[in-house]
Every structure is written in C-alpha cells, then in structure tokens.
Tab-separated table of C-alpha atoms in Angstrom:
chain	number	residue	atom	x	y	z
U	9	UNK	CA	-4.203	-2.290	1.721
U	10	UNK	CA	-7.346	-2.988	4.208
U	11	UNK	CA	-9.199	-0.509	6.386
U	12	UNK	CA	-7.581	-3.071	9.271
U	13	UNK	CA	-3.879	-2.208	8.122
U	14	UNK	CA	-4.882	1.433	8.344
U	15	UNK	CA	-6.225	1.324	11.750
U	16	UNK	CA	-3.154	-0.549	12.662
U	17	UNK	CA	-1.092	2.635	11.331
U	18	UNK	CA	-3.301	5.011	13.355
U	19	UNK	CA	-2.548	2.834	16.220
U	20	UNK	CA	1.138	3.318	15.351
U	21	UNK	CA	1.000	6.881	15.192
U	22	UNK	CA	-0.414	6.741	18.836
U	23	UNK	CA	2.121	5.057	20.192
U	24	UNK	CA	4.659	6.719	18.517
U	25	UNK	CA	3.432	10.206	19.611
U	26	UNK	CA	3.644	8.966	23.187
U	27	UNK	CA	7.117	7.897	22.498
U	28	UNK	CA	6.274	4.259	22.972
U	29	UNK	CA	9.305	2.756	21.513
U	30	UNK	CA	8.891	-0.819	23.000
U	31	UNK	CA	7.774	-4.308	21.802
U	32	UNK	CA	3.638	-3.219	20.608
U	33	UNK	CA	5.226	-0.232	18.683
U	34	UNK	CA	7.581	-3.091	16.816
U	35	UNK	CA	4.358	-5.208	16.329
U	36	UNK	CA	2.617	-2.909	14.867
U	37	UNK	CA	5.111	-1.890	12.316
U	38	UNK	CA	6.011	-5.061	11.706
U	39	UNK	CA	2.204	-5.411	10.775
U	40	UNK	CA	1.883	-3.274	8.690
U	41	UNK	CA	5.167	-3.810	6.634
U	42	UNK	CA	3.809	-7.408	5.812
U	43	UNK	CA	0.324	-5.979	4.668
U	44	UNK	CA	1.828	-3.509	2.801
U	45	UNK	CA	4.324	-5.719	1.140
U	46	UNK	CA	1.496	-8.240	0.154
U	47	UNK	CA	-0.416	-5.790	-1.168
U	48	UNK	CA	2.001	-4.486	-2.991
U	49	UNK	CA	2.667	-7.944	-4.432
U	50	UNK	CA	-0.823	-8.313	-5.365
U	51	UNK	CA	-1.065	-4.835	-7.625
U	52	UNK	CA	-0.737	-4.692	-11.456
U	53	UNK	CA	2.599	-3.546	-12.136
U	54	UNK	CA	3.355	-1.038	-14.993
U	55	UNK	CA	7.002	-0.426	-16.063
U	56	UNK	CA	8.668	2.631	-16.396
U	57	UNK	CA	10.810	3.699	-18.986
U	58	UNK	CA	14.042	4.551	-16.708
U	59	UNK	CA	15.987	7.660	-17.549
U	60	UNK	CA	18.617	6.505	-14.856
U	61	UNK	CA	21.319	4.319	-15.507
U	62	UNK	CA	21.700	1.253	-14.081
U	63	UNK	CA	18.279	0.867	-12.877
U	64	UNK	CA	15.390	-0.211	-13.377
U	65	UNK	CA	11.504	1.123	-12.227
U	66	UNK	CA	8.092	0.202	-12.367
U	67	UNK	CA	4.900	1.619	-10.772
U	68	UNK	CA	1.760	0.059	-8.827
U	69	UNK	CA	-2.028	0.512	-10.576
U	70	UNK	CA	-5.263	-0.254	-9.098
U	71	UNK	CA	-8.409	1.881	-10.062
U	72	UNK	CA	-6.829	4.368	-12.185
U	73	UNK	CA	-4.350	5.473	-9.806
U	74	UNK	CA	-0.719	4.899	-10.449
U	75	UNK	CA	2.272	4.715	-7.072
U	76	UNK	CA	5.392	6.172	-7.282
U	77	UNK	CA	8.215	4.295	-8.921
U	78	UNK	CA	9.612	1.070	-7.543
U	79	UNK	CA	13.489	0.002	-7.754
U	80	UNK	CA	13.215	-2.956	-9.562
U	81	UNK	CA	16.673	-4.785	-7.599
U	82	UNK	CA	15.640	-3.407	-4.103
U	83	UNK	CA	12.143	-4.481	-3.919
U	84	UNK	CA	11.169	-7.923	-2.488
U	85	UNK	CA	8.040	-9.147	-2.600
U	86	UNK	CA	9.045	-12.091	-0.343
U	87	UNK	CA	6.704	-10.461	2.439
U	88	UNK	CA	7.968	-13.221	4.831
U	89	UNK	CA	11.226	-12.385	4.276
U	90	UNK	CA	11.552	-8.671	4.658
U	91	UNK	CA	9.451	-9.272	8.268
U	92	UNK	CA	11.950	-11.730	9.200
U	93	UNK	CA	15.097	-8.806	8.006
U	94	UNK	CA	13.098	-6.226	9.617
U	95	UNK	CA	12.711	-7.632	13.045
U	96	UNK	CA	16.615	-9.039	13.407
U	97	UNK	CA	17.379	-5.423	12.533
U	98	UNK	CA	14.744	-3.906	14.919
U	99	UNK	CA	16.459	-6.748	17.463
U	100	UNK	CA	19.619	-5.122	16.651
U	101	UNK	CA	21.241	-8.485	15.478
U	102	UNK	CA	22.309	-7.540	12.420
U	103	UNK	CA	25.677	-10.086	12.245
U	104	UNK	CA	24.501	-12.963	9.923
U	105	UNK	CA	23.340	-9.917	6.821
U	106	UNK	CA	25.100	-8.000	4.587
U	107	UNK	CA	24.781	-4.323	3.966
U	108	UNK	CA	22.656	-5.485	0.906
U	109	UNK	CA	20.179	-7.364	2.597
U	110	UNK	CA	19.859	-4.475	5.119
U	111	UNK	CA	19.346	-1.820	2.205
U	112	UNK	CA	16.746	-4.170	0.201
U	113	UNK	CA	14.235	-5.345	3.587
U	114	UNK	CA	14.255	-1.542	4.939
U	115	UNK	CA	14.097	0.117	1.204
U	116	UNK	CA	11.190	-2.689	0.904
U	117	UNK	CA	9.318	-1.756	3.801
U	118	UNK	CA	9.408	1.832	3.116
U	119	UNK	CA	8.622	1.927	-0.239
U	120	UNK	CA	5.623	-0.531	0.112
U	121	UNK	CA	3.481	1.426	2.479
U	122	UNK	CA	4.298	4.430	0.499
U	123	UNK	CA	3.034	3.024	-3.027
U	124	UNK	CA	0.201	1.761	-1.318
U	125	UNK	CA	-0.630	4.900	-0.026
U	126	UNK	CA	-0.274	6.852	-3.346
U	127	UNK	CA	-2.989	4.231	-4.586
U	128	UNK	CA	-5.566	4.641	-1.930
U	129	UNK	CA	-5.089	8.649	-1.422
U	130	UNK	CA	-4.407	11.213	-3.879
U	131	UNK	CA	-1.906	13.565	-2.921
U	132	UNK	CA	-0.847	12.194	0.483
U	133	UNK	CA	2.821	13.295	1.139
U	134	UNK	CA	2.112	13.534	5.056
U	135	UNK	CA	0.956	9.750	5.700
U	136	UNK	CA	3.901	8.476	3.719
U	137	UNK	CA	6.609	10.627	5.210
U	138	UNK	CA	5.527	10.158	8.997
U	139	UNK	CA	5.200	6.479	8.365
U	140	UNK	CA	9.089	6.633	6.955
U	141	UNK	CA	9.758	9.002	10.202
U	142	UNK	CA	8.442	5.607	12.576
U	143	UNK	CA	10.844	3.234	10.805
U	144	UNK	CA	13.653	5.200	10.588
U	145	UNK	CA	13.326	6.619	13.959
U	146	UNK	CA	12.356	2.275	15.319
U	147	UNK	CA	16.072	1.397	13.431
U	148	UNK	CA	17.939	4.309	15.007
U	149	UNK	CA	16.429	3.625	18.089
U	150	UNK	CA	17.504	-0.291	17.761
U	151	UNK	CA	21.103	0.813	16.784
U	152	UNK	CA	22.178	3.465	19.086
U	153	UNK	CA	20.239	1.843	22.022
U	154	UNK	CA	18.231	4.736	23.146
U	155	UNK	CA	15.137	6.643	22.372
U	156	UNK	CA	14.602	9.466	20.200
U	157	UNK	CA	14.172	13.026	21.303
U	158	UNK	CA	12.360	15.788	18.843
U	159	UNK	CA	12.975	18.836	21.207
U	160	UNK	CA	16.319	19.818	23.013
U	161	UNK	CA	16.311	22.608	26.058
U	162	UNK	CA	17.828	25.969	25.579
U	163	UNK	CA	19.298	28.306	27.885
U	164	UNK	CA	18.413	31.422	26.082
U	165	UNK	CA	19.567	34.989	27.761
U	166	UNK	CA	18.242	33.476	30.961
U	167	UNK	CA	15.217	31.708	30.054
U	168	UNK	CA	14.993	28.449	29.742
U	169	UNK	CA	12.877	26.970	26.533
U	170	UNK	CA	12.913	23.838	24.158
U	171	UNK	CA	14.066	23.945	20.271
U	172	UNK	CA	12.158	22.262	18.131
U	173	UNK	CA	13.851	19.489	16.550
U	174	UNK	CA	14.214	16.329	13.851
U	175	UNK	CA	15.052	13.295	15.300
U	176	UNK	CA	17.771	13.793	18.090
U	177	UNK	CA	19.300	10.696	19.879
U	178	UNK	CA	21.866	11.390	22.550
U	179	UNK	CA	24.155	8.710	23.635
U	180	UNK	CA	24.818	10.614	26.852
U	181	UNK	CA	27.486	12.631	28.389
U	182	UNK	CA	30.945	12.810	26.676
U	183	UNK	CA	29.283	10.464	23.862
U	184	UNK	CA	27.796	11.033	20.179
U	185	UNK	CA	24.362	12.872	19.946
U	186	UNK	CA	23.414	12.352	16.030
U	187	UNK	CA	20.627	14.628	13.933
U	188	UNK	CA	18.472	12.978	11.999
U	189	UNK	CA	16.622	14.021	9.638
U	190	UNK	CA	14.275	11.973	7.842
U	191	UNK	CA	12.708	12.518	4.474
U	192	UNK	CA	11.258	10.697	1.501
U	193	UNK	CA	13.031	12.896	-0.749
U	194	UNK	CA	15.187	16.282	-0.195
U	195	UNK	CA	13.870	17.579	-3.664
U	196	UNK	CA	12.068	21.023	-1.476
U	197	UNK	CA	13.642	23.011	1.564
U	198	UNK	CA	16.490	20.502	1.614
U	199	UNK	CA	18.674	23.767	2.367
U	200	UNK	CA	16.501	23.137	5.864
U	201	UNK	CA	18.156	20.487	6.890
U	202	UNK	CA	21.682	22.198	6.770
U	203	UNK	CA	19.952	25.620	8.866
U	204	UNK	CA	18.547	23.008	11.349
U	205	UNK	CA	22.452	21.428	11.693
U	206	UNK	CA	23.692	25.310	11.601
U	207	UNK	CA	21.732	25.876	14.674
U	208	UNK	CA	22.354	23.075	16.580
U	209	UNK	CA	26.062	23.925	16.066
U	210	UNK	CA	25.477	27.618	17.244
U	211	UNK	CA	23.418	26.291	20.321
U	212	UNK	CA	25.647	23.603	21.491
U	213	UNK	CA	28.830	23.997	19.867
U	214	UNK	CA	30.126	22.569	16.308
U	215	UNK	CA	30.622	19.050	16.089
U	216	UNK	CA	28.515	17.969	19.425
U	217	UNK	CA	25.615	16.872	16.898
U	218	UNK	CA	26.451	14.796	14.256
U	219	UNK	CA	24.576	15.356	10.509
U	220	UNK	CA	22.847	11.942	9.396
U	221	UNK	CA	19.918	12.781	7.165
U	222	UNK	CA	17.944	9.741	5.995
U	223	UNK	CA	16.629	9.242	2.756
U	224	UNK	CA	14.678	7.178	0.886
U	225	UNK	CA	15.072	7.953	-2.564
U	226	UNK	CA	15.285	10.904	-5.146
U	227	UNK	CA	13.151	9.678	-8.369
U	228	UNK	CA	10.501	12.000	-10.210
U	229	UNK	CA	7.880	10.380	-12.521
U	230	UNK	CA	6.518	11.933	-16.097
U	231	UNK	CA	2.823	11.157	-15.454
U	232	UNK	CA	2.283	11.199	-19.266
U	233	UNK	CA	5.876	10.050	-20.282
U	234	UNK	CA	5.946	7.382	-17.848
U	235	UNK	CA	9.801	8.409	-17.369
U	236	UNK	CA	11.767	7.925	-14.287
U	237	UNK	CA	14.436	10.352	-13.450
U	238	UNK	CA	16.618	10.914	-10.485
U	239	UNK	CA	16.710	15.151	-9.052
U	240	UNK	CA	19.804	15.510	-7.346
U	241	UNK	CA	21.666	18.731	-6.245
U	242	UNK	CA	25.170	17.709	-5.743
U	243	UNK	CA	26.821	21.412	-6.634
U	244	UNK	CA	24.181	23.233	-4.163
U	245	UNK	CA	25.156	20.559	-1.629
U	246	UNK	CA	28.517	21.408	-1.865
U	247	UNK	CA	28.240	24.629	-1.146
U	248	UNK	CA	25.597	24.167	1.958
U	249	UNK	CA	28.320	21.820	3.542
U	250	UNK	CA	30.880	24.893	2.971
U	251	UNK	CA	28.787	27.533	4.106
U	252	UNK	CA	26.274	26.353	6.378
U	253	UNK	CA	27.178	23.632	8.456
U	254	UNK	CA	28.938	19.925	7.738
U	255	UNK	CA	26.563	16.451	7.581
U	256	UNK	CA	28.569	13.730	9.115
U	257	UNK	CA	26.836	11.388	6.613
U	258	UNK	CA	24.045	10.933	3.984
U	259	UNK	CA	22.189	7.523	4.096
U	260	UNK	CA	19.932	6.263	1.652
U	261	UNK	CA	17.813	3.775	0.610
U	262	UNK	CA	17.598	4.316	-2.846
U	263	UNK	CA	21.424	6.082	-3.099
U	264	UNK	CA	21.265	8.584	-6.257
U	265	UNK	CA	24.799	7.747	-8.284
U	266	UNK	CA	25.239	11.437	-8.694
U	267	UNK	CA	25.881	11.882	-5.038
U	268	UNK	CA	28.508	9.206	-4.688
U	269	UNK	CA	31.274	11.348	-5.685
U	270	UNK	CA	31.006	13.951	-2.978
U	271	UNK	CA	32.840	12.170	-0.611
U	272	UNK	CA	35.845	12.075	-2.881
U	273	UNK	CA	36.061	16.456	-3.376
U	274	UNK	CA	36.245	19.576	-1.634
U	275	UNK	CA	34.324	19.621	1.320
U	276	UNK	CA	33.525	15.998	1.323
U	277	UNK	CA	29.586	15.130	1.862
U	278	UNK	CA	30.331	11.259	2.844
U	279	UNK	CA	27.022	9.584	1.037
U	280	UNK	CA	26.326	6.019	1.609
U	281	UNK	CA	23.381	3.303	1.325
U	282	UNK	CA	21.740	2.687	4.639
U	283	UNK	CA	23.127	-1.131	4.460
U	284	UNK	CA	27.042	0.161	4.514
U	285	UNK	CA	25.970	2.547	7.643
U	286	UNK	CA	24.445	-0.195	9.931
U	287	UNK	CA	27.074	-2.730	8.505
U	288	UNK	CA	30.402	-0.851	9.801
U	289	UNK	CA	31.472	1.079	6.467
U	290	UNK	CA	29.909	4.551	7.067
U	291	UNK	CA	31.428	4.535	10.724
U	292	UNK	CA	28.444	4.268	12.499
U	293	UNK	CA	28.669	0.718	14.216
U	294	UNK	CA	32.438	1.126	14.949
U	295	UNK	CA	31.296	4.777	16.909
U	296	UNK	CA	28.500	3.392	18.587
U	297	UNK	CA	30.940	0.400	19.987
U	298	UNK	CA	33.772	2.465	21.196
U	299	UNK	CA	31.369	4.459	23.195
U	300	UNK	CA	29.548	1.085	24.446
U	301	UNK	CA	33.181	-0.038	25.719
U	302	UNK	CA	34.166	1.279	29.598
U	303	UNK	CA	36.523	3.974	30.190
U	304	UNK	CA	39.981	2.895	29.501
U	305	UNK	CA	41.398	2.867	33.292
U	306	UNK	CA	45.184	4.550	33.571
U	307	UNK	CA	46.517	3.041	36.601
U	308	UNK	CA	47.952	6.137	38.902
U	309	UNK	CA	51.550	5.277	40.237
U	310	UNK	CA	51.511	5.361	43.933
U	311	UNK	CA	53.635	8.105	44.868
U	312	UNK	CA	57.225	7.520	46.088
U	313	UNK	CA	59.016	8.621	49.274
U	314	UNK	CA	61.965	11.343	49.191
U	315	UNK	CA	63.971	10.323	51.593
C-alpha cells in the first residue's frame, strides 16, 4: 500500500465526515479497494494452522510484520473483479450475483485494507474499523436508498438534544429505521451494542429501530502458535437478546458457525452472511420493497340514499 492510496483514504474520511455520500465518495473507495487488493496480492503469504473447522487461513508478511488472518475461500485476489462486484453493489444492481459473490467482493474489500494496514502500522484498530464503518455505511446507503444519520433528536423533559448514535438510516415516516452497528469484531463491549438498541427502544418505542449489527469476522491469531481460532459468545448473546433488547439480524462477512444455530432456539438471534441479507433471505430486500411500493388505495363506496 502507497503513501498515494493513503492520501486517497484521508480524502475518504473527509468526505465521509461531511456526509458526502455521492459519486467522489464511491471513487474513492473504489480506489482504494483495488490498491488494497493488489497489494494484498503482491505480499508473501504465510499459512495458518486453522483451529476452525471448515476453513482455512493464512496471514500477509512484509518487513517482519505479520496481518491478521485471511479466509482462504472468501478472498479474491482478482482485484478487477471485486471493483467490478463492488460498484454493481454500490449501484444497487445486485440481480445478475448470488449471495456468494456478494459475501466474497465485500469480505474482500474489507479484509484487504485491513491486512494492509496491520502491515504498515502496528497496533492500528481505529484506521481499520472506520475504513469498515465507510463501506458498510456506502452499501447500506446503496440498499435502503438514503443516507446515514449518526445522531437522532431527543425530546428530553422539555429540552430538546441529539443522542449519539451508530449508523441510523430512516426510511421515513410509517417505514423501517434500521441500527447499525458496525464492527470488525464484537470480541470487547459487544454487550454495547444491545444497551445502544435498549435505548433506542426506550426513546422511541420497541420495535421502531430495527437491530442489524455488521460484522466482519470473529478470528484470533496465536502470534507464536500461528493458530487461528474463532471467539464467539453465543450463550451471553442469548441472554442480551432476552434481557436487553432484540437484534432484528446479525450479518457477517466472515459468519462464525457457532452462531448459526441461534436462530433455531429460545429467543432466536437470526445470524446470516451479508450475501443472504442483500440477496432476499435475511428479509431485508423483500422489507425495503414493500415500503418502496405506494400505499395500497381502498376505494371508499360512495354513500347511498335512504329514501
């Protein structure tokens, strides 16, 4: 990754903190995806001995420095190709690919910067995590046709303030208004992202936000074992949807296997791969068109004469 492809992510931060959600901020993304992807590409790659089943990691090295691990069967290094993915789903035109395409070009994109950053900066959780904030929050936007909000307004015992929020985007009045949060990983304060749902639902009311946390993946690396394991919490986040408030869905890019069950107990926590939410299966596309669709019109009989 250049010193260009790093200007073009301050450049992206910019425009994203002005809430610039148009064509340049798509550009620029798209930019950087490609560089990131190529560089990736480029990188010695060092297996890793996978402790979870069915997959299959390996790591980026340059200079001593090692990335996070990589999902073997999600990553492309077709740089070409995950642009071309990217920008049909950015274009909301999703109609020709299948939830598995959509899962692999995203889960690419992400994870690409990411690595790339772990090589050039030691320590750097923040760069990664806002850059996975931009795309998530560029796709939502795409999807649900309308921009993101990070602060709501409060009537609070007759003052009116803002709440701080994660990624809010209202589809208007008597429609859906989702929560999003976005994370790399809900490994620390992912209780946080229930409270922030538990408040919304004491503010507004329960069920006029709907829970849709985005993740990218849940792996942990053994820096002298070289082993890849997968944290997961399903029992705590059983109880948190019990007690503290109810996600609507879970989407990830790099789905843990643990957390696929939950949908099938006691409260159900409905997780799914970011490809089956944006191709119908989690719900989302068939919500987003019945609200898209006018009012159904009930004709009003004309009223009759007593005579």
């Amino acid at each position: 990754m250049s010193a260009e492809t790093l200007a073009f992510y301050e450049q992206l931060r910019k425009h994203s903190c002005r809430s610039d959600h148009g064509a340049a901020t798509h550009d620029l993304l798209l930019k950087l995806v490609k560089e990131s992807v190529h560089s990736a590409a480029r990188m010695e790659k060092i297996d890793l001995v996978s402790r979870v089943n069915g997959k299959t990691y390996f790591a980026l090295s340059k200079n001593g420095r090692r990335s996070r691990a990589i999902n073997h069967a999600l990553f492309s290094e077709d740089a070409d190709r995950v642009v071309e993915q990217l920008t049909l789903i950015l274009q909301n035109d999703r109609s020709l690919m299948t939830a598995a395409d959509i899962t692999s070009s995203v889960y690419s994109a992400a994870i690409a910067f990411c690595a790339c950053i772990d090589i050039l900066k030691d320590n750097d959780q923040k760069t990664p995590g806002t850059f996975f904030e931009y795309l998530c929050a560029a796709i939502m936007r795409a999807v649900l046709d309308v921009p993101p909000q990070t602060s709501l307004s409060v009537l609070n015992l007759g003052l009116e303030t803002s709440l701080p929020t994660d990624l809010i985007f209202d589809l208007g009045a008597e429609k859906p208004k989702f929560h999003v949060p976005v994370k790399t990983s809900t490994r620390e304060r992912v209780i946080q992202v229930w409270a922030h749902q538990r408040v919304l639902d004491g503010v507004y009311g329960t069920g006029r936000f709907l829970g849709l946390p985005l993740v990218l993946a849940e792996t942990k690396t053994d820096s002298k074992s070289n082993e890849v394991t997968e944290i997961c919490l399903p029992k705590q986040w059983r109880l948190y949807q019990m007690h503290i408030a109810q996600m609507w869905r879970i989407a990830y890019l790099d789905m843990p296997a643990a957390y696929a069950p939950l949908s099938m107990v006691f409260p159900p926590v409905p997780v799914v791969s970011l490809g089956s939410l944006l191709t119908g299966l989690g719900d989302l596309t068939q919500i987003v068109e019945k609200h898209r669709e006018p009012p159904l019109m009930i004709p009003i009989p004309s009223p009759t004469t007593v005579t």
